[in-house]
Amino acid sequence: MAIEKVLHMNGGTGETSYANNSTFQKNAILNTKHIMEECIINLYHKTLPECLKVADLGCSSGPNTLMVASTVVKVVDAISQTLNQDQPPMIQFFLNDLYSNDFNTIFESLPDFYKSLEEEIGHKIGPCFISGTPGTFYGRLFPNHSIHFFHSSSTLHWLSQIPKELSSEIGEPMNKEAIYVTKASPPGVQKAYTLQFKRDLKMFLRSRSEELLPDGAMLLSFIISDQHLDVINGWEVVGSVLNEMVSEVSK
Ligand SMILES: C[S@@+](CC[C@H](N)C(=O)[O-])C[C@H]1O[C@@H](n2cnc3c(N)ncnc32)[C@H](O)[C@@H]1O
């Protein structure tokens, strides 16, 4: 069965839910919040959109899900105050995750979300349209040139599939006694995961490049390598994917 149909974080708000086990990921969003704010300010001034279109890819379901939306609304509200705009700007916000993500819990929380945002800001917010976009980000999710800003945090280390190179010629899994890549894994295992990550990252970037509007921006934060493991340097892999894509364009 395709991974994208079955994978999801634990829904709801119980003890084992993602909602109650996502502090590490929350800190990743908080640590990059100033970059997000800078991106939104820059692109707002450059494009002065009537409706700012933002998508959070791999949003999950829990307290982190609406953190990005909340930051965007606050930044846009502050900009419009300084520009003395009489019409508050519109924001369209797309929450993407895999099909079986617990979108219901998110949607149920929206009235409280809007209310607490307005309490925090101290006045009514401009029109903000939040909707769900189920599907895999390793493919197209939006029409051509339709999104100003993509955000995706703690997501790109989820691969689209188990690398096909992991099966040995006799059909046995090469990494059968480990649940992740370790120093003791056979040499082919690191290579197989690296190749799959490269294929997936290219697919992700190609899709977003079709969907981004001119002057659009994208903020990605993801776990890249474990320094204690002494495995392949993830930055080198990302760098090589970007180089390959640039040389494909300039051919
Ligand atoms: C660790 S959670 C991070 C959630 C959220 N961004 C945060 O920072 O708390 C990873 C999320 O990515 C989603 N995800 C994984 N692969 C995906 C894919 N191919 N397309 C869309 N979402 C995906 C998972 O379902 C999960 O909700």
Tab-separated table of C-alpha atoms and ligand atoms in Angstrom:
chain	number	residue	atom	x	y	z
A	1	MET	CA	0.000	0.000	0.000
A	2	ALA	CA	1.273	3.496	-0.807
A	3	ILE	CA	2.843	5.110	2.266
A	4	GLU	CA	1.032	8.407	1.619
A	5	LYS	CA	-2.335	6.703	2.173
A	6	VAL	CA	-1.565	5.260	5.585
A	7	LEU	CA	1.024	7.439	7.328
A	8	HIS	CA	-0.114	10.034	9.831
A	9	MET	CA	0.776	11.375	13.263
A	10	ASN	CA	-1.387	10.225	16.177
A	11	GLY	CA	-4.527	12.368	16.024
A	12	GLY	CA	-6.711	13.794	18.795
A	13	THR	CA	-5.458	15.297	22.029
A	14	GLY	CA	-4.770	12.199	24.173
A	15	GLU	CA	-1.559	11.260	25.985
A	16	THR	CA	0.027	9.609	22.932
A	17	SER	CA	-1.262	12.171	20.418
A	18	TYR	CA	1.124	14.259	18.328
A	19	ALA	CA	-0.589	17.264	19.922
A	20	ASN	CA	0.977	16.243	23.248
A	21	ASN	CA	4.321	15.071	21.902
A	22	SER	CA	5.621	17.785	19.618
A	23	THR	CA	7.717	20.160	21.736
A	24	PHE	CA	10.887	19.457	19.745
A	25	GLN	CA	9.118	20.391	16.499
A	26	LYS	CA	7.536	23.443	18.167
A	27	ASN	CA	11.028	24.725	19.027
A	28	ALA	CA	12.105	24.272	15.405
A	29	ILE	CA	9.242	26.564	14.319
A	30	LEU	CA	10.043	29.083	17.068
A	31	ASN	CA	13.757	29.112	16.165
A	32	THR	CA	12.979	30.060	12.562
A	33	LYS	CA	10.082	32.414	13.324
A	34	HIS	CA	12.176	35.557	12.775
A	35	ILE	CA	13.125	34.304	9.283
A	36	MET	CA	9.447	33.665	8.496
A	37	GLU	CA	8.548	37.189	9.632
A	38	GLU	CA	11.335	38.671	7.497
A	39	CYS	CA	10.185	36.656	4.436
A	40	ILE	CA	6.571	37.806	4.811
A	41	ILE	CA	7.564	41.465	5.310
A	42	ASN	CA	9.855	41.377	2.244
A	43	LEU	CA	7.391	39.728	-0.039
A	44	TYR	CA	4.515	41.867	1.195
A	45	HIS	CA	6.410	45.050	0.358
A	46	LYS	CA	7.531	43.651	-3.003
A	47	THR	CA	4.169	42.361	-4.199
A	48	LEU	CA	1.514	44.265	-2.158
A	49	PRO	CA	-0.930	41.375	-2.659
A	50	GLU	CA	-4.668	41.849	-2.425
A	51	CYS	CA	-4.722	38.350	-0.945
A	52	LEU	CA	-1.585	36.780	0.499
A	53	LYS	CA	-1.515	33.023	-0.206
A	54	VAL	CA	0.452	30.877	2.197
A	55	ALA	CA	0.776	27.102	2.559
A	56	ASP	CA	2.163	25.068	5.444
A	57	LEU	CA	3.252	21.674	4.126
A	58	GLY	CA	3.121	18.723	6.537
A	59	CYS	CA	1.147	20.755	9.096
A	60	SER	CA	0.088	17.750	11.209
A	61	SER	CA	-2.564	18.172	13.900
A	62	GLY	CA	-1.747	19.757	17.225
A	63	PRO	CA	-0.658	23.034	18.817
A	64	ASN	CA	2.052	23.583	16.173
A	65	THR	CA	-0.388	23.382	13.259
A	66	LEU	CA	-1.722	26.918	13.525
A	67	MET	CA	1.489	28.555	14.790
A	68	VAL	CA	2.530	29.480	11.267
A	69	ALA	CA	-0.927	30.887	10.414
A	70	SER	CA	-0.871	32.886	13.634
A	71	THR	CA	2.560	34.405	12.824
A	72	VAL	CA	1.501	35.295	9.280
A	73	VAL	CA	-1.741	36.968	10.428
A	74	LYS	CA	0.117	39.004	13.053
A	75	VAL	CA	2.867	40.125	10.657
A	76	VAL	CA	0.392	41.079	7.913
A	77	ASP	CA	-1.761	42.923	10.442
A	78	ALA	CA	1.257	44.895	11.708
A	79	ILE	CA	2.347	45.773	8.147
A	80	SER	CA	-1.117	46.996	7.189
A	81	GLN	CA	-1.218	49.184	10.320
A	82	THR	CA	2.104	50.814	9.417
A	83	LEU	CA	0.971	51.292	5.795
A	84	ASN	CA	-2.281	52.848	7.054
A	85	GLN	CA	-4.298	50.626	4.718
A	86	ASP	CA	-8.052	51.145	5.109
A	87	GLN	CA	-8.828	47.680	3.696
A	88	PRO	CA	-7.292	44.944	5.872
A	89	PRO	CA	-5.424	42.524	3.579
A	90	MET	CA	-6.903	39.106	2.910
A	91	ILE	CA	-4.974	35.960	3.757
A	92	GLN	CA	-5.604	32.545	2.280
A	93	PHE	CA	-3.912	29.827	4.265
A	94	PHE	CA	-3.611	26.222	3.084
A	95	LEU	CA	-2.910	23.468	5.595
A	96	ASN	CA	-1.400	20.459	3.852
A	97	ASP	CA	-0.712	16.988	5.168
A	98	LEU	CA	-1.213	13.384	4.125
A	99	TYR	CA	-4.761	12.114	3.558
A	100	SER	CA	-5.224	10.454	6.948
A	101	ASN	CA	-4.030	13.444	8.990
A	102	ASP	CA	-6.532	14.482	11.668
A	103	PHE	CA	-7.868	17.563	9.827
A	104	ASN	CA	-11.132	17.380	11.832
A	105	THR	CA	-9.438	18.323	15.098
A	106	ILE	CA	-7.787	21.295	13.357
A	107	PHE	CA	-11.021	22.547	11.803
A	108	GLU	CA	-12.880	22.225	15.121
A	109	SER	CA	-10.253	24.424	16.772
A	110	LEU	CA	-10.579	27.265	14.217
A	111	PRO	CA	-13.284	29.374	15.967
A	112	ASP	CA	-11.167	29.466	19.172
A	113	PHE	CA	-8.063	30.194	17.109
A	114	TYR	CA	-9.621	33.268	15.434
A	115	LYS	CA	-11.031	34.453	18.769
A	116	SER	CA	-7.741	34.202	20.667
A	117	LEU	CA	-5.854	35.874	17.797
A	118	GLU	CA	-8.196	38.854	17.916
A	119	GLU	CA	-7.885	39.015	21.710
A	120	GLU	CA	-4.092	38.982	21.396
A	121	ILE	CA	-3.968	41.608	18.624
A	122	GLY	CA	-6.638	43.711	20.302
A	123	HIS	CA	-8.872	44.254	17.267
A	124	LYS	CA	-10.622	42.344	14.476
A	125	ILE	CA	-8.317	40.620	12.011
A	126	GLY	CA	-8.683	40.969	8.225
A	127	PRO	CA	-10.397	38.209	6.237
A	128	CYS	CA	-8.472	34.976	6.768
A	129	PHE	CA	-9.518	31.847	4.860
A	130	ILE	CA	-8.006	28.633	6.236
A	131	SER	CA	-8.551	25.374	4.380
A	132	GLY	CA	-7.122	21.862	4.212
A	133	THR	CA	-5.154	20.523	1.237
A	134	PRO	CA	-4.708	16.787	1.684
A	135	GLY	CA	-2.068	15.035	-0.423
A	136	THR	CA	1.637	14.357	-0.679
A	137	PHE	CA	4.061	17.248	-1.023
A	138	TYR	CA	6.190	14.955	-3.199
A	139	GLY	CA	4.005	16.028	-6.093
A	140	ARG	CA	1.769	18.905	-7.154
A	141	LEU	CA	-0.677	20.314	-4.594
A	142	PHE	CA	-1.585	23.729	-6.056
A	143	PRO	CA	-2.164	25.358	-9.464
A	144	ASN	CA	0.732	27.003	-11.316
A	145	HIS	CA	2.022	30.265	-9.804
A	146	SER	CA	-0.574	30.440	-7.068
A	147	ILE	CA	1.300	30.602	-3.731
A	148	HIS	CA	3.345	33.485	-2.265
A	149	PHE	CA	4.947	31.663	0.633
A	150	PHE	CA	5.603	28.012	1.467
A	151	HIS	CA	6.522	26.909	4.956
A	152	SER	CA	7.451	23.372	5.949
A	153	SER	CA	9.038	22.369	9.236
A	154	SER	CA	10.230	18.968	10.523
A	155	THR	CA	8.831	17.206	7.478
A	156	LEU	CA	11.329	16.554	4.689
A	157	HIS	CA	13.083	13.729	6.522
A	158	TRP	CA	9.898	11.691	5.863
A	159	LEU	CA	10.678	9.875	2.651
A	160	SER	CA	8.045	9.056	0.054
A	161	GLN	CA	8.863	5.347	0.113
A	162	ILE	CA	11.251	2.714	1.423
A	163	PRO	CA	14.203	2.985	-0.976
A	164	LYS	CA	13.880	0.241	-3.562
A	165	GLU	CA	17.668	-0.262	-3.436
A	166	LEU	CA	17.255	-1.594	0.142
A	167	SER	CA	16.170	-4.987	-1.098
A	168	SER	CA	19.156	-7.146	-1.916
A	169	GLU	CA	19.264	-9.168	-5.119
A	170	ILE	CA	17.715	-12.127	-3.336
A	171	GLY	CA	14.861	-9.917	-2.092
A	172	GLU	CA	15.964	-9.732	1.564
A	173	PRO	CA	15.994	-6.333	3.271
A	174	MET	CA	19.609	-5.147	3.654
A	175	ASN	CA	19.003	-3.291	6.907
A	176	LYS	CA	16.862	-5.949	8.525
A	177	GLU	CA	18.232	-5.767	12.061
A	178	ALA	CA	18.124	-1.973	12.417
A	179	ILE	CA	15.288	0.488	12.397
A	180	TYR	CA	17.460	3.315	11.013
A	181	VAL	CA	20.850	3.926	9.419
A	182	THR	CA	23.630	3.154	11.893
A	183	LYS	CA	27.412	2.959	11.636
A	184	ALA	CA	27.008	-0.797	11.538
A	185	SER	CA	24.565	-0.783	8.619
A	186	PRO	CA	25.841	-2.395	5.424
A	187	PRO	CA	27.367	0.270	3.093
A	188	GLY	CA	24.498	0.038	0.610
A	189	VAL	CA	21.981	1.171	3.241
A	190	GLN	CA	23.314	4.718	3.649
A	191	LYS	CA	23.556	5.013	-0.119
A	192	ALA	CA	19.984	3.780	-0.630
A	193	TYR	CA	18.530	6.289	1.864
A	194	THR	CA	20.650	9.110	0.409
A	195	LEU	CA	19.456	8.361	-3.132
A	196	GLN	CA	15.818	8.238	-2.009
A	197	PHE	CA	16.198	11.551	-0.135
A	198	LYS	CA	17.731	13.140	-3.244
A	199	ARG	CA	14.931	11.873	-5.511
A	200	ASP	CA	12.288	13.098	-3.045
A	201	LEU	CA	13.872	16.497	-2.458
A	202	LYS	CA	14.090	17.082	-6.221
A	203	MET	CA	10.439	16.145	-6.654
A	204	PHE	CA	9.474	18.463	-3.784
A	205	LEU	CA	11.459	21.425	-5.149
A	206	ARG	CA	10.270	20.888	-8.751
A	207	SER	CA	6.643	20.898	-7.616
A	208	ARG	CA	7.053	24.023	-5.483
A	209	SER	CA	8.878	25.839	-8.284
A	210	GLU	CA	5.786	25.392	-10.491
A	211	GLU	CA	3.452	26.558	-7.735
A	212	LEU	CA	5.324	29.609	-6.415
A	213	LEU	CA	4.367	33.067	-7.646
A	214	PRO	CA	7.153	35.339	-8.942
A	215	ASP	CA	8.924	36.924	-5.935
A	216	GLY	CA	7.481	34.163	-3.747
A	217	ALA	CA	9.512	32.620	-0.936
A	218	MET	CA	9.904	29.323	0.853
A	219	LEU	CA	11.129	28.433	4.340
A	220	LEU	CA	12.092	24.810	4.969
A	221	SER	CA	13.500	23.484	8.210
A	222	PHE	CA	14.282	19.834	8.637
A	223	ILE	CA	16.519	17.424	10.491
A	224	ILE	CA	19.518	16.837	8.348
A	225	SER	CA	21.987	14.578	10.160
A	226	ASP	CA	22.935	13.295	13.537
A	227	GLN	CA	26.436	14.511	14.339
A	228	HIS	CA	26.963	11.586	16.725
A	229	LEU	CA	26.246	9.027	14.035
A	230	ASP	CA	29.026	9.985	11.652
A	231	VAL	CA	26.905	9.166	8.626
A	232	ILE	CA	26.675	11.117	5.382
A	233	ASN	CA	26.638	14.929	5.780
A	234	GLY	CA	23.103	15.993	4.899
A	235	TRP	CA	24.142	19.503	3.817
A	236	GLU	CA	26.380	17.975	1.141
A	237	VAL	CA	23.404	16.007	-0.125
A	238	VAL	CA	21.137	19.081	-0.216
A	239	GLY	CA	23.920	21.052	-1.926
A	240	SER	CA	24.384	18.391	-4.578
A	241	VAL	CA	20.622	18.271	-5.305
A	242	LEU	CA	20.542	22.069	-5.727
A	243	ASN	CA	23.625	21.966	-7.985
A	244	GLU	CA	22.134	19.207	-10.143
A	245	MET	CA	18.874	21.137	-10.505
A	246	VAL	CA	20.661	24.360	-11.426
A	247	SER	CA	22.744	22.580	-14.067
A	248	GLU	CA	19.570	20.939	-15.489
A	249	VAL	CA	18.019	24.420	-15.942
A	250	SER	CA	21.107	25.943	-17.526
A	251	LYS	CA	21.484	23.117	-20.116
B	1	LIG	C1	7.020	15.584	12.569
B	1	LIG	S1	5.509	16.108	11.845
B	1	LIG	C2	5.754	17.857	11.754
B	1	LIG	C3	4.444	18.572	11.817
B	1	LIG	C4	4.507	20.100	11.914
B	1	LIG	N1	5.065	20.687	10.721
B	1	LIG	C5	5.279	20.520	13.133
B	1	LIG	O1	6.298	21.210	12.972
B	1	LIG	O2	4.867	20.170	14.241
B	1	LIG	C6	5.718	15.629	10.117
B	1	LIG	C7	4.429	15.812	9.346
B	1	LIG	O3	4.717	15.692	7.950
B	1	LIG	C8	3.675	14.970	7.348
B	1	LIG	N2	4.151	14.384	6.091
B	1	LIG	C9	5.075	13.409	5.935
B	1	LIG	N3	5.257	13.117	4.634
B	1	LIG	C10	4.414	13.935	3.959
B	1	LIG	C11	4.124	14.107	2.577
B	1	LIG	N4	4.741	13.375	1.646
B	1	LIG	N5	3.205	15.037	2.210
B	1	LIG	C12	2.571	15.794	3.154
B	1	LIG	N6	2.799	15.668	4.490
B	1	LIG	C13	3.709	14.750	4.885
B	1	LIG	C14	3.324	13.908	8.396
B	1	LIG	O4	2.057	13.340	8.178
B	1	LIG	C15	3.405	14.721	9.681
B	1	LIG	O5	2.191	15.303	10.012
